[in-house]
Amino acid sequence: MGDHSHGSPQESGTVAKAQDDSLDKIQDPGLPPHRARLTDTDPRAAKRAERQVAILFAISMIGTVLFFVGYFAVGHPESIAEIRLQNMLLGSGTAFAMLGIGVGIVHWARTLMPDHEIAESRHEVRTEEGRQEAEEIVNTIVDESGISRRPLIRNSLIGALALAPLPGIVILRDLDLTKASASEIVDRLRHTMWDKGVRLTRDPSGTPIKASDVQIGSAFHVIPDGLNETEDPLNEKAKAVVLLMRLNPEDLNVSPEREDWHHDGIVAYSKICTHVGCPVALYEQHTHHLLCPCHQSTFDLTQECEVIFGPAAHALPQLPITVDADGFLVAQSDFHEPVGPGYWERP
Amino acid sequence: MTTDTVYQPKTKTGRIADFVDQRTGASGMVKEFGRKIFPDHWSFMFGEVALYTFVILLISGTFLTLFFDPSMAHTTYDGSYNPLKGIGMSVAYHTSLDISFDVRGGLFMRQVHHWSALLFVASVSVHMLRVFFTGAFRKPRELNWVVGSTLLVLAMAAGFTGYSLPDDLLSGNGLRIIDGIIKAIPVVGTYISAFLFGGEFPGTAIIGRLYMLHIMLVPALILLMVAVHLFMVVVHKHTQWSGPGRTEENVVGFPVGPVYAAKAGGFFFIVFGVVAAISAFFTINPIWNYGPYDPSPVSAGTQPDWYIGWADGALRLMPGQLWDFSFDWIIPFPWGDNLLAMGVLVPAVVLVALLGGMFVWPWVERWITKDDREHHLLDRPRNAPFRTAVGVAGVVFYCVLWAAASSDLIATHFHVALNDVTYWLRALFFLGPILGFIIARRIALALQRKDRDIVLHGREAGIIEMSPEGAFTERHEQVDEYKLYKLTAFESPEVLPAQADRAGHVTRSEKLRGSVSKFFFEDRVAPVTKSELEEARSHHGHHAVEGHDDKELEQ
Ligand code: HEM
Ligand code: FES
């Protein structure tokens, strides 16, 4: 039967060889005959469809009225419940107003407008004749301009055109509104508000934190003292936020150069994820893991916040801290490396 | 200008029409478009939905601009939403809250705007899938495919810039992520970030700048692209499904006036009505719950808008460190060390590659098939198994990334460890598209074989008969000639081996093309030919209705 493969399962894909012979194709029988709809043959059905369309349009009008009821009768909402109610009335009013018109028109088109399919022939997107004419025109234009005969004009024009847009790019330089120089733009990423003696305070109240307030297992969201009085508190905060936690000092694996960065098991780390900068907001007490909710980078507090899972590629920077004479936690210095995501000039 | 035969309109409408016509030549337009034929099929509807949701975005967005103020200046909330009273925030967030609570219908308009934005990107995407899986992007429509792909990118840009405007906690975090991604760009990233934000993140400039992009530049570009897109549709005329009476040379369907215009116009109101109904009952982006932007807090389990999900998922799947090997690469240069944040760059490159692949696919396919003919008849997806398989692989890939964006929700919902979910998704990232490819191709080929079966032996009539010997068979009915034609009117490209050029060389790229062609077209099912059909029929000729005995098709 035919020439399908009768072969093994491996070649079951090749079922038949194509026969290029177009005569052997099954012939196109042409458009199927039109089938009359009930509304085409039965005037009563047509009348019924007409009434249905009108009813749908009437529903639309009722919808518009419903909108006004929601707008004026509810008035200015006083409570969340009233807002909900108003939103529902406005929404359903609009929905009925629109659906009434839409469904009405489509129903009209489907039942009462002619549904004979019509064939139209396609035309070539481009005719050869048109192409030739266009080519001649272009040649004339090029010729009359003389651009190919006068290379001096052409080349100097190319030079001018290449240079002319450059001011348009250069003028964008002051998009950085701070008038910072190129090196300042890079440099400011290295610095935060933290400095020797700056107190660690609670976010957002700004109250200082005594070492004795920090229990084992607790975590504080910390901002530097005076943050809210700065000119751009959000900019400062975006770099300076810190997480403060206390662990058993034995649980901490401290590298030699960071011996004195913690105070009795109290450690402070940048809260800005080194992946792309979300706040690392979650502290899992029992595992001593910090978790970034954005893409789940996980940092191990006992290992100086090395990355143990997720897309972040370097550890959270640690803020060296100590206590001042009054027993309040203070920074020893700024961070020793830039906070947040990696960037070209970071190393 | 004077006319020889002075036409005298009789009605008032006629006079107005004549006035306009004499000054614009509108009758030429009517002649051109009034009875233009458009083929009708449910799958041609998605492009329309995209257009209509865009119109709804323009309408609702214009309303929002009347009340929204994109300033990042600091202010204190004094509106009527009690839980936020007295809280410091930006003017942008304040006015967004005002739109929600103190402007009647404002909340409704915000919801209409946001829901239609989601629907807009969704319908553009589904429309593109339709075009891809039916091969509607083939010559002469390649450039329109590129315009469409550009529209998809613009749609995502419009959505993202809009999402950022209210300056709530979620949108601010989204911007921060963007800042982190920009900073990863080698050499210039740091500066681009500074220029974009007007200094350091978050600064006080970004909302105003995004506002300009959101309400002017991006919509204007979208409008321009839509105009070009539709213009080209008119130039090419719409594609149509192959079937009886439909050829490469004609287009069969309904005339614009009245049927097509009525259906399409009515459909606009239906789309608007559906968006309004959704906005009436389902809250979207309740910014009052999130609070103003603050760089310190963030809530777990929050999701970006759906069309950003795949990018977020790509960021999540990339490991930042493999054992002790960090993907922050420190590159020593003569002037000092620089850093390549591969943990961010690799996902970014993957996303760009996926989008880039979408843009160039028509040329890839043309290169493989060497097919330079025009195509106005659509392929049923099963009849182009190789393309369908590639498309499914792409969709699976996208879906893996999309699922990855919800890895935390998957983990909590199914009570599995988050890390395991990520490991599985990382494996699926590589295996999923391959499996998708293989399975989709097998299914397509199987469906084609089933079509052959139906053509040759008729359709299962659902009636079981018992022969005198006691064997059960299902009765088969011959399909009519229209159906026969529909099931056989397709092309089945064959492997096109590498060919020598004029000098007799087989170039390396041609060899590659040859093997890709082999890979794609080795397994193929050809349409039933007339002689095959005649043979099959004479074989069973004595029955009008016949039993099932084509085991050889079912290997
Ligand atoms: C082109 C497609 C567009 C998309 C995909 C889009 C998307 C969005 C989205 C997702 C939002 C956030 C809405 C929220 O939940 O508050 C938004 C906000 C906004 N959009 Fe659009 N939009 C588009 C076009 C426009 C246009 C053309 C205008 C104005 C002419 C506009 C004006 C606005 C305004 C003023 C807001 C801020 C409103 C608020 O935050 O309450 N949008 N847009
Ligand atoms: S920003 Fe923290 S994991 Fe991505």
Tab-separated table of N, CA and C in Angstrom, chain A residues 105 108-110 113-120, chain B residues 29-40 48 52 230 233-234 237-238 251-266:
chain	number	residue	atom	x	y	z
A	105	ILE	N	-22.983	44.423	18.357
A	105	ILE	CA	-22.498	44.598	16.982
A	105	ILE	C	-22.061	43.263	16.385
A	108	TRP	N	-25.023	41.193	15.502
A	108	TRP	CA	-25.606	41.778	14.287
A	108	TRP	C	-24.829	41.293	13.051
A	109	ALA	N	-23.480	41.399	13.138
A	109	ALA	CA	-22.663	40.994	11.997
A	109	ALA	C	-22.837	39.507	11.698
A	110	ARG	N	-22.927	38.721	12.736
A	110	ARG	CA	-22.948	37.269	12.511
A	110	ARG	C	-24.293	36.764	12.036
A	113	MET	N	-25.665	40.290	8.770
A	113	MET	CA	-24.897	40.765	7.620
A	113	MET	C	-24.519	39.560	6.761
A	114	PRO	N	-24.332	39.776	5.466
A	114	PRO	CA	-24.046	38.642	4.587
A	114	PRO	C	-22.794	37.888	5.019
A	115	ASP	N	-22.851	36.572	4.963
A	115	ASP	CA	-21.661	35.818	5.365
A	115	ASP	C	-21.086	35.029	4.202
A	116	HIS	N	-21.234	35.580	3.008
A	116	HIS	CA	-20.608	34.948	1.850
A	116	HIS	C	-19.128	35.247	1.866
A	117	GLU	N	-18.339	34.206	1.743
A	117	GLU	CA	-16.903	34.450	1.640
A	117	GLU	C	-16.589	34.894	0.225
A	118	ILE	N	-15.686	35.852	0.129
A	118	ILE	CA	-15.346	36.400	-1.183
A	118	ILE	C	-13.853	36.182	-1.419
A	119	ALA	N	-13.494	35.850	-2.637
A	119	ALA	CA	-12.069	35.694	-2.948
A	119	ALA	C	-11.575	36.924	-3.693
A	120	GLU	N	-10.388	37.350	-3.348
A	120	GLU	CA	-9.790	38.509	-3.990
A	120	GLU	C	-8.396	38.056	-4.388
B	29	MET	N	-9.638	56.181	-0.990
B	29	MET	CA	-9.433	55.319	0.178
B	29	MET	C	-10.588	54.328	0.313
B	30	VAL	N	-11.797	54.861	0.164
B	30	VAL	CA	-12.965	53.992	0.292
B	30	VAL	C	-12.897	52.893	-0.753
B	31	LYS	N	-12.499	53.289	-1.961
B	31	LYS	CA	-12.402	52.302	-3.028
B	31	LYS	C	-11.382	51.219	-2.665
B	32	GLU	N	-10.281	51.676	-2.085
B	32	GLU	CA	-9.203	50.753	-1.769
B	32	GLU	C	-9.574	49.835	-0.593
B	33	PHE	N	-10.168	50.426	0.427
B	33	PHE	CA	-10.347	49.663	1.661
B	33	PHE	C	-11.762	49.174	1.915
B	34	GLY	N	-12.718	49.836	1.303
B	34	GLY	CA	-14.104	49.562	1.679
B	34	GLY	C	-14.496	48.100	1.575
B	35	ARG	N	-14.034	47.459	0.531
B	35	ARG	CA	-14.425	46.052	0.362
B	35	ARG	C	-13.207	45.132	0.363
B	36	LYS	N	-12.104	45.603	0.913
B	36	LYS	CA	-10.913	44.772	1.009
B	36	LYS	C	-11.246	43.495	1.785
B	37	ILE	N	-10.622	42.408	1.334
B	37	ILE	CA	-10.989	41.120	1.923
B	37	ILE	C	-10.040	40.745	3.060
B	38	PHE	N	-10.607	40.372	4.184
B	38	PHE	CA	-9.794	39.861	5.283
B	38	PHE	C	-10.216	38.449	5.629
B	39	PRO	N	-9.271	37.519	5.658
B	39	PRO	CA	-9.610	36.169	6.088
B	39	PRO	C	-9.947	36.177	7.585
B	40	ASP	N	-10.781	35.253	7.969
B	40	ASP	CA	-11.290	35.238	9.329
B	40	ASP	C	-10.879	33.930	9.993
B	48	GLU	N	-5.440	41.785	17.131
B	48	GLU	CA	-6.474	42.779	17.395
B	48	GLU	C	-6.544	43.098	18.881
B	52	TYR	N	-6.220	46.766	20.579
B	52	TYR	CA	-7.285	47.374	21.386
B	52	TYR	C	-6.818	47.652	22.804
B	230	LEU	N	0.808	47.730	10.570
B	230	LEU	CA	-0.479	47.595	9.884
B	230	LEU	C	-0.363	47.965	8.410
B	233	VAL	N	0.784	45.003	6.737
B	233	VAL	CA	-0.267	43.994	6.621
B	233	VAL	C	-1.125	44.291	5.392
B	234	VAL	N	-1.386	45.588	5.173
B	234	VAL	CA	-2.202	45.954	4.010
B	234	VAL	C	-1.434	45.672	2.720
B	237	LYS	N	-1.305	41.900	2.296
B	237	LYS	CA	-2.589	41.225	2.528
B	237	LYS	C	-2.372	40.107	3.542
B	238	HIS	N	-3.450	39.828	4.253
B	238	HIS	CA	-3.324	38.856	5.337
B	238	HIS	C	-3.043	37.462	4.792
B	251	VAL	N	-6.964	35.662	-1.692
B	251	VAL	CA	-7.277	35.751	-0.276
B	251	VAL	C	-8.793	35.670	-0.155
B	252	VAL	N	-9.226	34.753	0.707
B	252	VAL	CA	-10.651	34.455	0.829
B	252	VAL	C	-11.121	34.887	2.208
B	253	GLY	N	-12.187	35.636	2.248
B	253	GLY	CA	-12.681	36.059	3.549
B	253	GLY	C	-13.827	37.019	3.396
B	254	PHE	N	-13.973	37.876	4.397
B	254	PHE	CA	-15.087	38.817	4.390
B	254	PHE	C	-14.594	40.204	4.032
B	255	PRO	N	-15.443	40.984	3.374
B	255	PRO	CA	-15.056	42.356	3.062
B	255	PRO	C	-15.017	43.208	4.329
B	256	VAL	N	-14.127	44.210	4.319
B	256	VAL	CA	-14.022	45.097	5.469
B	256	VAL	C	-15.399	45.652	5.831
B	257	GLY	N	-16.074	46.252	4.816
B	257	GLY	CA	-17.394	46.769	5.121
B	257	GLY	C	-18.428	45.855	4.513
B	258	PRO	N	-19.428	45.471	5.285
B	258	PRO	CA	-19.621	45.804	6.690
B	258	PRO	C	-19.123	44.742	7.656
B	259	VAL	N	-18.993	43.483	7.205
B	259	VAL	CA	-18.877	42.392	8.180
B	259	VAL	C	-17.605	42.497	9.018
B	260	TYR	N	-16.481	42.623	8.314
B	260	TYR	CA	-15.219	42.580	9.049
B	260	TYR	C	-15.114	43.779	9.993
B	261	ALA	N	-15.453	44.963	9.480
B	261	ALA	CA	-15.378	46.165	10.317
B	261	ALA	C	-16.291	46.025	11.522
B	262	ALA	N	-17.469	45.469	11.317
B	262	ALA	CA	-18.404	45.325	12.431
B	262	ALA	C	-17.849	44.373	13.468
B	263	LYS	N	-17.341	43.237	12.990
B	263	LYS	CA	-16.808	42.270	13.953
B	263	LYS	C	-15.612	42.842	14.697
B	264	ALA	N	-14.698	43.474	13.941
B	264	ALA	CA	-13.496	44.006	14.574
B	264	ALA	C	-13.845	45.172	15.500
B	265	GLY	N	-14.705	46.066	15.015
B	265	GLY	CA	-15.099	47.202	15.843
B	265	GLY	C	-15.825	46.737	17.091
B	266	GLY	N	-16.749	45.809	16.906
B	266	GLY	CA	-17.465	45.279	18.066
B	266	GLY	C	-16.504	44.632	19.041
